[in-house]
Every structure is written in C-alpha cells, then in structure tokens.
PDB file of N, CA and C in Angstrom:
ATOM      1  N   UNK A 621     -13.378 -12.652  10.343  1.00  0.00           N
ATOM      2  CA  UNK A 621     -14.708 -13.047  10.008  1.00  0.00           C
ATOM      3  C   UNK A 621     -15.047 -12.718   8.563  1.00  0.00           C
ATOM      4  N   UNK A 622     -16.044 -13.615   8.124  1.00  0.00           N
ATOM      5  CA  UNK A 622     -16.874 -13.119   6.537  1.00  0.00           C
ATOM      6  C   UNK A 622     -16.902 -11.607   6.847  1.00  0.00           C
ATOM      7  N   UNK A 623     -16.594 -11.234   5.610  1.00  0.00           N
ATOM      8  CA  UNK A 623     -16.679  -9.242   5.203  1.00  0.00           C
ATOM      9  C   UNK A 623     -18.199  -9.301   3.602  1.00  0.00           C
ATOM     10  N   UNK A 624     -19.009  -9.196   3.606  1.00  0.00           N
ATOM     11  CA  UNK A 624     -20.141  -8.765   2.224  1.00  0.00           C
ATOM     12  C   UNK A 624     -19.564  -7.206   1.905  1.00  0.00           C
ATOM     13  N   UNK A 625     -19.164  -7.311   0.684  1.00  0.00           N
ATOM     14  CA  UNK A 625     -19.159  -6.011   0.164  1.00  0.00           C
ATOM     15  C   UNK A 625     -20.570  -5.754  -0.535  1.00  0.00           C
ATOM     16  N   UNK A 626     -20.922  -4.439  -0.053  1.00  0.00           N
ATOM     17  CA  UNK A 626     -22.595  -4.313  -0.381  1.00  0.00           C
ATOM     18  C   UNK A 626     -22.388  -3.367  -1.571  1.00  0.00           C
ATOM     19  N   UNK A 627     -21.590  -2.375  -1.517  1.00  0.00           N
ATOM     20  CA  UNK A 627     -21.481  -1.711  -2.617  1.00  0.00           C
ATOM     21  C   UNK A 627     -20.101  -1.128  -2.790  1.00  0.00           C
ATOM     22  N   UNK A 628     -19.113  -0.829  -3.815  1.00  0.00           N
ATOM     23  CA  UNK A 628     -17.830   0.311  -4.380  1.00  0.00           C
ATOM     24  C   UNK A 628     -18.124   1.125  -5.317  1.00  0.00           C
ATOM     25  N   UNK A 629     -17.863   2.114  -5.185  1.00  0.00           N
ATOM     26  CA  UNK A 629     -17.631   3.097  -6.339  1.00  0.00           C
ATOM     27  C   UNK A 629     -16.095   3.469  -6.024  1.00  0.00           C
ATOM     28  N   UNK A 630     -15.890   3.966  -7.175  1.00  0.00           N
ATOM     29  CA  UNK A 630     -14.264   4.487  -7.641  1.00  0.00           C
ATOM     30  C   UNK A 630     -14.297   5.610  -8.403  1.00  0.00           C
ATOM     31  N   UNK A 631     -13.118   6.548  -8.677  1.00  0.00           N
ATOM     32  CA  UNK A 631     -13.263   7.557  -9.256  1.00  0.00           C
ATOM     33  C   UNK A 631     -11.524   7.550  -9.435  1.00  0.00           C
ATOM     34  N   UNK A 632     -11.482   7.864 -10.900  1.00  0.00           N
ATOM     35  CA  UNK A 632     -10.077   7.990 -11.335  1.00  0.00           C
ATOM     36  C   UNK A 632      -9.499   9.038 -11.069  1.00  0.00           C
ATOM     37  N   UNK A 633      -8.684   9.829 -10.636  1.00  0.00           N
ATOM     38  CA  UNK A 633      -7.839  10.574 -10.436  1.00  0.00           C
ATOM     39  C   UNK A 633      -6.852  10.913 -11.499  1.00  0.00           C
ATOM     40  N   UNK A 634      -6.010  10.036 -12.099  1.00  0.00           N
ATOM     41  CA  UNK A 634      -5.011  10.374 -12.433  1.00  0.00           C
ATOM     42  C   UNK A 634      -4.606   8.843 -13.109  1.00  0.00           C
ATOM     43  N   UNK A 635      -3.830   8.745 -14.266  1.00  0.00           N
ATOM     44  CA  UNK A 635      -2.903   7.672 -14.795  1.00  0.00           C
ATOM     45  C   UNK A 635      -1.954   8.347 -15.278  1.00  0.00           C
ATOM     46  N   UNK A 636      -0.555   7.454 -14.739  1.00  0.00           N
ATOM     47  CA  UNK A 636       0.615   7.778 -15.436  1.00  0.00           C
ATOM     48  C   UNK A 636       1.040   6.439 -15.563  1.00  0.00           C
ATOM     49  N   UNK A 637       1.676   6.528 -16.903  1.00  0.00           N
ATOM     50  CA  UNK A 637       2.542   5.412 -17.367  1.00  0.00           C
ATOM     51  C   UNK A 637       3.777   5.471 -17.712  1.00  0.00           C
ATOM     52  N   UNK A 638       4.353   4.776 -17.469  1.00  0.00           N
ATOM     53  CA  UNK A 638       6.045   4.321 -17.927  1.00  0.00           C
ATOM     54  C   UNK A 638       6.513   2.956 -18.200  1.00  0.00           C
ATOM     55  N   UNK A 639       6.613   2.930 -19.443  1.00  0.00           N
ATOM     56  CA  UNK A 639       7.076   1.882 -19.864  1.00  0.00           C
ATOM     57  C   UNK A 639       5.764   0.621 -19.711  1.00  0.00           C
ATOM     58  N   UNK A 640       6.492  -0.447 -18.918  1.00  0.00           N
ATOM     59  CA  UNK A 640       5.636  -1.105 -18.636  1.00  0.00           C
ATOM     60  C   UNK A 640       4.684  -1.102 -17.119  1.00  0.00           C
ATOM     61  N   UNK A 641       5.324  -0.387 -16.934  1.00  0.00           N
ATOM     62  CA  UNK A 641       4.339   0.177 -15.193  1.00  0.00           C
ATOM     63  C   UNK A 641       3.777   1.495 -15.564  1.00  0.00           C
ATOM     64  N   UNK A 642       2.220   1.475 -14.730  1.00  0.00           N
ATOM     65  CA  UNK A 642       1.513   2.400 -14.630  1.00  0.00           C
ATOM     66  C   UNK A 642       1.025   2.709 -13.518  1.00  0.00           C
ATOM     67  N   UNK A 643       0.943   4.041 -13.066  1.00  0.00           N
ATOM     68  CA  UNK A 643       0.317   4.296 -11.879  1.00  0.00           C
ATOM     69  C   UNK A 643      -1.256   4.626 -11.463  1.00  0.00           C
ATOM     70  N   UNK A 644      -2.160   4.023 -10.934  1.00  0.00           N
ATOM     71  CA  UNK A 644      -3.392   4.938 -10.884  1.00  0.00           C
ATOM     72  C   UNK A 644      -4.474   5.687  -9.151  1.00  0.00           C
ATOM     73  N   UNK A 645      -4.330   6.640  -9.444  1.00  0.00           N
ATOM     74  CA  UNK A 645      -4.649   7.262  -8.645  1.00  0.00           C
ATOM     75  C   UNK A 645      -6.081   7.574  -8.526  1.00  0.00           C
ATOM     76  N   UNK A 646      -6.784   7.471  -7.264  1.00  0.00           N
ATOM     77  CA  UNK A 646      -8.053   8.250  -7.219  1.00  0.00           C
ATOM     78  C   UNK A 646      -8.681   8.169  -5.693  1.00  0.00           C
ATOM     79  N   UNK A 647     -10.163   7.990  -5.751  1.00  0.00           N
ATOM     80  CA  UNK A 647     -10.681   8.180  -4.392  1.00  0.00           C
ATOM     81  C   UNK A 647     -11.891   6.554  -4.642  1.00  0.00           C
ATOM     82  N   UNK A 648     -12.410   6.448  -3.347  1.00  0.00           N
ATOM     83  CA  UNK A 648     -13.199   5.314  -3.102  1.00  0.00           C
ATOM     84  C   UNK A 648     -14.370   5.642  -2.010  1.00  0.00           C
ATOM     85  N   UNK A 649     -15.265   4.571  -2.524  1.00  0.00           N
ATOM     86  CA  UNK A 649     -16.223   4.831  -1.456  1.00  0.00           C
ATOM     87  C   UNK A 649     -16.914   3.686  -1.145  1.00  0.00           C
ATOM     88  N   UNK A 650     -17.628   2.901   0.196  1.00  0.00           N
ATOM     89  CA  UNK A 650     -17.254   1.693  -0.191  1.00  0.00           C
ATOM     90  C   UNK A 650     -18.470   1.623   0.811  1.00  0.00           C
ATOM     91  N   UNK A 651     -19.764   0.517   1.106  1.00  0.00           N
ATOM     92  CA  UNK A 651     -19.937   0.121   2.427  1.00  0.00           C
ATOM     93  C   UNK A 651     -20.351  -1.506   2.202  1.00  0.00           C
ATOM     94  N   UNK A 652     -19.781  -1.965   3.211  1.00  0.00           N
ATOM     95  CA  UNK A 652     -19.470  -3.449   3.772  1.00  0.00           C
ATOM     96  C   UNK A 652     -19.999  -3.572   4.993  1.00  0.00           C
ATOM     97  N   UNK A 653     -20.231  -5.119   5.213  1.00  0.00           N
ATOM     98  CA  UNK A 653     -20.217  -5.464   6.581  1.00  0.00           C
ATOM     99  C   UNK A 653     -19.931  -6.355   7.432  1.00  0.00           C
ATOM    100  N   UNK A 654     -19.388  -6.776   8.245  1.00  0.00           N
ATOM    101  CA  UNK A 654     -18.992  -8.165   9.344  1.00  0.00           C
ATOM    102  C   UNK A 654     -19.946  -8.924   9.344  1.00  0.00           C
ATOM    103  N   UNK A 655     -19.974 -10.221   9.616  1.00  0.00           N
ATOM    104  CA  UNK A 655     -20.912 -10.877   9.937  1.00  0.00           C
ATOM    105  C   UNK A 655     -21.033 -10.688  11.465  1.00  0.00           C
ATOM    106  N   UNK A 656     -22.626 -10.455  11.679  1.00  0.00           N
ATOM    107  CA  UNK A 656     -23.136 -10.347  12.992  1.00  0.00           C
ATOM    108  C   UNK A 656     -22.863  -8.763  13.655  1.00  0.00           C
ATOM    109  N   UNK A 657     -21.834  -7.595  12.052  1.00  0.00           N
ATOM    110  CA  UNK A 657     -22.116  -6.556  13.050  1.00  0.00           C
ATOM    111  C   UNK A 657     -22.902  -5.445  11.527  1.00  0.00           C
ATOM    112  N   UNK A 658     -22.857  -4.294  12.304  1.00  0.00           N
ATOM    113  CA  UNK A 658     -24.336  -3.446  10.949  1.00  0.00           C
ATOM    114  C   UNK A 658     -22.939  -2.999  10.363  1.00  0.00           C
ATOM    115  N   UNK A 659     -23.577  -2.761   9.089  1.00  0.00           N
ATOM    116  CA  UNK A 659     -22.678  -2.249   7.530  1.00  0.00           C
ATOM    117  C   UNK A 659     -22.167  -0.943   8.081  1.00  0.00           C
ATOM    118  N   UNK A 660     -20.637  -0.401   7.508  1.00  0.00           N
ATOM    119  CA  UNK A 660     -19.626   0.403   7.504  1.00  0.00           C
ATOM    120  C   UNK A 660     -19.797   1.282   6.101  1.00  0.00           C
ATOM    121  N   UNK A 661     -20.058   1.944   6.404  1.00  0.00           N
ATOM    122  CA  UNK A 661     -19.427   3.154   4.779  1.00  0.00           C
ATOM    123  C   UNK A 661     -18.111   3.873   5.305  1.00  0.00           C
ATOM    124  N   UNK A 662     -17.452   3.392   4.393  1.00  0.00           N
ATOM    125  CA  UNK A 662     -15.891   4.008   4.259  1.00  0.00           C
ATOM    126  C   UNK A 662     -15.861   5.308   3.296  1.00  0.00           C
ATOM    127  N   UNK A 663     -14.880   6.069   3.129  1.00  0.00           N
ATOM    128  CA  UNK A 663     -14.554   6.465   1.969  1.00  0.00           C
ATOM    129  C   UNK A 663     -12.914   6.833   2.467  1.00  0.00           C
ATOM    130  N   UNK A 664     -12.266   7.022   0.838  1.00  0.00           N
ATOM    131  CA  UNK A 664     -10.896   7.347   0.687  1.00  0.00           C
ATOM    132  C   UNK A 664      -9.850   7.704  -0.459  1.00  0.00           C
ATOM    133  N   UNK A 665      -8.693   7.506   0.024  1.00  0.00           N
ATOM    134  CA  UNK A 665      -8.154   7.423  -1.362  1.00  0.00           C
ATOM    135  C   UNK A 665      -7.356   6.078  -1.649  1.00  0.00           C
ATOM    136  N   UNK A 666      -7.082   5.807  -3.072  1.00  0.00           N
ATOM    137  CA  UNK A 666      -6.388   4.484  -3.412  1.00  0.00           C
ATOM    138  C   UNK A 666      -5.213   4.433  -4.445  1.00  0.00           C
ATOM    139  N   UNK A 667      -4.328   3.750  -4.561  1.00  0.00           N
ATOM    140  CA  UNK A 667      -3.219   3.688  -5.619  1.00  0.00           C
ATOM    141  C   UNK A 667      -2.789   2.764  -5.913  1.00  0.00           C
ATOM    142  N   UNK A 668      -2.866   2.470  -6.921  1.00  0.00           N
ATOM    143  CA  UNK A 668      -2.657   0.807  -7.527  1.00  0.00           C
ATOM    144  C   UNK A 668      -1.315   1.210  -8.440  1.00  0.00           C
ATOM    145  N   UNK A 669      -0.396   0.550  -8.195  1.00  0.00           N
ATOM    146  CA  UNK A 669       0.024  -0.022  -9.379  1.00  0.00           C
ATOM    147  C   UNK A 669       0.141  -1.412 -10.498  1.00  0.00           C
ATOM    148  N   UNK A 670       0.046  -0.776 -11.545  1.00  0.00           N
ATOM    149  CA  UNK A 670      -0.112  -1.715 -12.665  1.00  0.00           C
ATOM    150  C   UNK A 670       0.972  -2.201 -13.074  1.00  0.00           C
ATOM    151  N   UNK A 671       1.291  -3.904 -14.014  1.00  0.00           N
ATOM    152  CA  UNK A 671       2.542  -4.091 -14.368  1.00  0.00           C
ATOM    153  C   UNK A 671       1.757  -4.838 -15.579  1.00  0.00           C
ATOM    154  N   UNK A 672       2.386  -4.456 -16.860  1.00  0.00           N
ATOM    155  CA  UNK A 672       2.084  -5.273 -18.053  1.00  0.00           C
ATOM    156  C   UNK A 672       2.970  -6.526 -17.648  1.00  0.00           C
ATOM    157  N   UNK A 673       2.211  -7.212 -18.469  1.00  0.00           N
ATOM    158  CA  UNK A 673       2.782  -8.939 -18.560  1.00  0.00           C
ATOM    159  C   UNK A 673       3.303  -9.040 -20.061  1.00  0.00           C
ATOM    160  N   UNK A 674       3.989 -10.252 -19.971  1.00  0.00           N
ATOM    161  CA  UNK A 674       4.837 -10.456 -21.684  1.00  0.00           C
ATOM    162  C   UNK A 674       3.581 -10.583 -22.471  1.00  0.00           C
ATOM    163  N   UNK A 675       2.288 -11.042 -21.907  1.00  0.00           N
ATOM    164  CA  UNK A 675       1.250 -11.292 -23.515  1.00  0.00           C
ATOM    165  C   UNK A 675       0.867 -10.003 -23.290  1.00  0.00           C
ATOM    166  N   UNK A 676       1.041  -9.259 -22.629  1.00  0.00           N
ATOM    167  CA  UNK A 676       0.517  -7.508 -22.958  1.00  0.00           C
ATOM    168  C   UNK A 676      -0.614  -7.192 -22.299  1.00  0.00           C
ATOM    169  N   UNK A 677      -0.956  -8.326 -21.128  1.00  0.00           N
ATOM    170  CA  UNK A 677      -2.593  -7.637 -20.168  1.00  0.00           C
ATOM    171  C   UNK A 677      -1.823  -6.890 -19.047  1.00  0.00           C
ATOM    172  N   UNK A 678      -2.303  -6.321 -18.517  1.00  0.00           N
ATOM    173  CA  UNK A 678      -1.727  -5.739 -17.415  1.00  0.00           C
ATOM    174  C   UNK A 678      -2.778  -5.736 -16.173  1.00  0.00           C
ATOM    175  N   UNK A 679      -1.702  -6.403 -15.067  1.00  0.00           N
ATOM    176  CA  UNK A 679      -2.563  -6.514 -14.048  1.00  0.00           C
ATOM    177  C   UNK A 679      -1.781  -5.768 -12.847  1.00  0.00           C
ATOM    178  N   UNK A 680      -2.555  -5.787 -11.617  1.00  0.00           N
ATOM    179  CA  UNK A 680      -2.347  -4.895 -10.718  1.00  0.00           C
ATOM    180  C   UNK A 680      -1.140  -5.460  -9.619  1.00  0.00           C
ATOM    181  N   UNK A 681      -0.020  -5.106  -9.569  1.00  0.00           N
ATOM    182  CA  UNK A 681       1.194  -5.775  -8.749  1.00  0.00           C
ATOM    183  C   UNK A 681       1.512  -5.235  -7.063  1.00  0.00           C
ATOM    184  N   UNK A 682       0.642  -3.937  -6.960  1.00  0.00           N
ATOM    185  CA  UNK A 682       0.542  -3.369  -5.622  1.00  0.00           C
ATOM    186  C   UNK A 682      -0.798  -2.567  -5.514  1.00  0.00           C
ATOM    187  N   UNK A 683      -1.336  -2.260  -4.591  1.00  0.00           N
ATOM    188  CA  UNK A 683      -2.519  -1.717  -4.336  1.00  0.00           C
ATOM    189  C   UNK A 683      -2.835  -1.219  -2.550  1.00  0.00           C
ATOM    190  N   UNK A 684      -2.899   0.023  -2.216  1.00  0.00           N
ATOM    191  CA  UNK A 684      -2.665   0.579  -0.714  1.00  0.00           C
ATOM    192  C   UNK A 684      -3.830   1.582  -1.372  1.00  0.00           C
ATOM    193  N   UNK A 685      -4.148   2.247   0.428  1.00  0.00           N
ATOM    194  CA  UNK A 685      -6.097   2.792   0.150  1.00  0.00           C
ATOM    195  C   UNK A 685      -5.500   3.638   1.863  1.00  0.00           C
ATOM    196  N   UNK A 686      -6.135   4.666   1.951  1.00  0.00           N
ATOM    197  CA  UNK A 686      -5.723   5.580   3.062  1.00  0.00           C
ATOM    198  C   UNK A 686      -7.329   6.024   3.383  1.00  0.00           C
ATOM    199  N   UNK A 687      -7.702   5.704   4.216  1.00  0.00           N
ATOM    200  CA  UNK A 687      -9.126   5.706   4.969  1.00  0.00           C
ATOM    201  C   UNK A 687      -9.245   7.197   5.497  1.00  0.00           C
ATOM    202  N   UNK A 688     -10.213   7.992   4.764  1.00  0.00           N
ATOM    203  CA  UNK A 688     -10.118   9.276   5.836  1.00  0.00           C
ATOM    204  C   UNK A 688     -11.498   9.193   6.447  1.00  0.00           C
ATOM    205  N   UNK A 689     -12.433   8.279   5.790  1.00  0.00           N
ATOM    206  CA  UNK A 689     -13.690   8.225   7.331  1.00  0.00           C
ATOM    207  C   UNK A 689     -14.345   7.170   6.897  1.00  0.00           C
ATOM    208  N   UNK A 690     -14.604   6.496   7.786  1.00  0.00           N
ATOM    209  CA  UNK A 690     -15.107   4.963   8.313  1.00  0.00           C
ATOM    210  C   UNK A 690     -16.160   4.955   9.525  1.00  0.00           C
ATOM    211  N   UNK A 691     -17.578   5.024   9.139  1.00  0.00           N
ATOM    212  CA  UNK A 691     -18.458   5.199  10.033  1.00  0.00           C
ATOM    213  C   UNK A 691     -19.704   4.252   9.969  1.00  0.00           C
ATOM    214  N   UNK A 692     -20.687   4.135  10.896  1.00  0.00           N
ATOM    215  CA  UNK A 692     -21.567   2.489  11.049  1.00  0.00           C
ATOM    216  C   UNK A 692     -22.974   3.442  10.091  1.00  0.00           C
ATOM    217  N   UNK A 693     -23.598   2.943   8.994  1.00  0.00           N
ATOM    218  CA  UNK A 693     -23.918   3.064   8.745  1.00  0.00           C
ATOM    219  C   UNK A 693     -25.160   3.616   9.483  1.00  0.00           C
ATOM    220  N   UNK A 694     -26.135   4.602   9.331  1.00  0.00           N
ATOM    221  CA  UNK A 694     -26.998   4.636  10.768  1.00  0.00           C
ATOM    222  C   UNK A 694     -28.560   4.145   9.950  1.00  0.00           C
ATOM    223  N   UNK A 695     -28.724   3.759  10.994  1.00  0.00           N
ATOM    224  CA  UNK A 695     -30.106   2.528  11.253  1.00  0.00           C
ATOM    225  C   UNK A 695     -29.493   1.169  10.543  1.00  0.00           C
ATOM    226  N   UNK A 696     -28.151   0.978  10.002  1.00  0.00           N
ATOM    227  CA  UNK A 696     -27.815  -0.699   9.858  1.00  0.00           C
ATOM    228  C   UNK A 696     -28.320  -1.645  10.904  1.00  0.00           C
ATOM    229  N   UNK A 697     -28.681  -2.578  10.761  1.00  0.00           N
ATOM    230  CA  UNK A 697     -29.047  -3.999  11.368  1.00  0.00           C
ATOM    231  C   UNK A 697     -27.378  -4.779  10.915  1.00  0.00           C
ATOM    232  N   UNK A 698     -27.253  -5.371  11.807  1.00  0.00           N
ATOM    233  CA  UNK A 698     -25.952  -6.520  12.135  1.00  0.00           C
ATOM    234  C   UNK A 698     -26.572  -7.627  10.501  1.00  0.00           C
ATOM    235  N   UNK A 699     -25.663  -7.853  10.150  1.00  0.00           N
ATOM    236  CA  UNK A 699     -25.736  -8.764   8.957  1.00  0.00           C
ATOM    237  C   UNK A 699     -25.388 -10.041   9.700  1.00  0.00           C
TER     238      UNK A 699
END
C-alpha cells in the first residue's frame, strides 16, 4: 500500500572513505504512515554506502537500517 513519510531526521555517526567508496554511519528517526492505518514512529540505525562516479558525484550504491523500535504513534488517526 501507499506509505506518506510525515517526517526523517538523521544524525551522522561516522564517515570513512577509501578511495572511491565511502562509508556512512549513523542513527534515524522517522514517522510514516499506511494508508487507512495511524502513523508509526520508528527509530534506528543506518549505513549507506557511497560510490563516486567517473564525473566525480557520488551517489549511494547500498543502503540497510536496523529498527530497534517501531511503535503506533499514540492518539494517530488512520491516514
């Protein structure tokens, strides 16, 4: 089903780089909601990795997120 992201925040942790890959580390906090059910606040941690490209932007080539609590927002109404 449709997901509304209502709000993210992020918080950096950590960058390491090598070469043309970089790693970035940190935490998240997030609340969303289903259609037809009430908004979720998550929070967690996340790790992206980065890969430069030949013109030199670098974009994100993997990205995984480890949920340590996921709960219904209280008094949400179903979106």
């Amino acid at each position: 089903g449709a997901v509304t992201i209502e709000s993210l925040e992020t918080q950096i942790d950590t960058i390491e780089a090598f070469g043309d890959v970089a790693y970035e580390w940190g935490t998240y906090s997030e609340r969303y909601a289903e259609k037809g059910k009430p908004p979720v606040q998550e929070e967690g941690r996340y790790l992206l990795r980065w890969g430069r490209q030949p013109d030199g932007t670098w974009l994100v080539t993997r990205f995984t997120v480890h949920t340590a609590k996921r709960e219904p927002v209280a008094g949400g109404q179903p979106r």
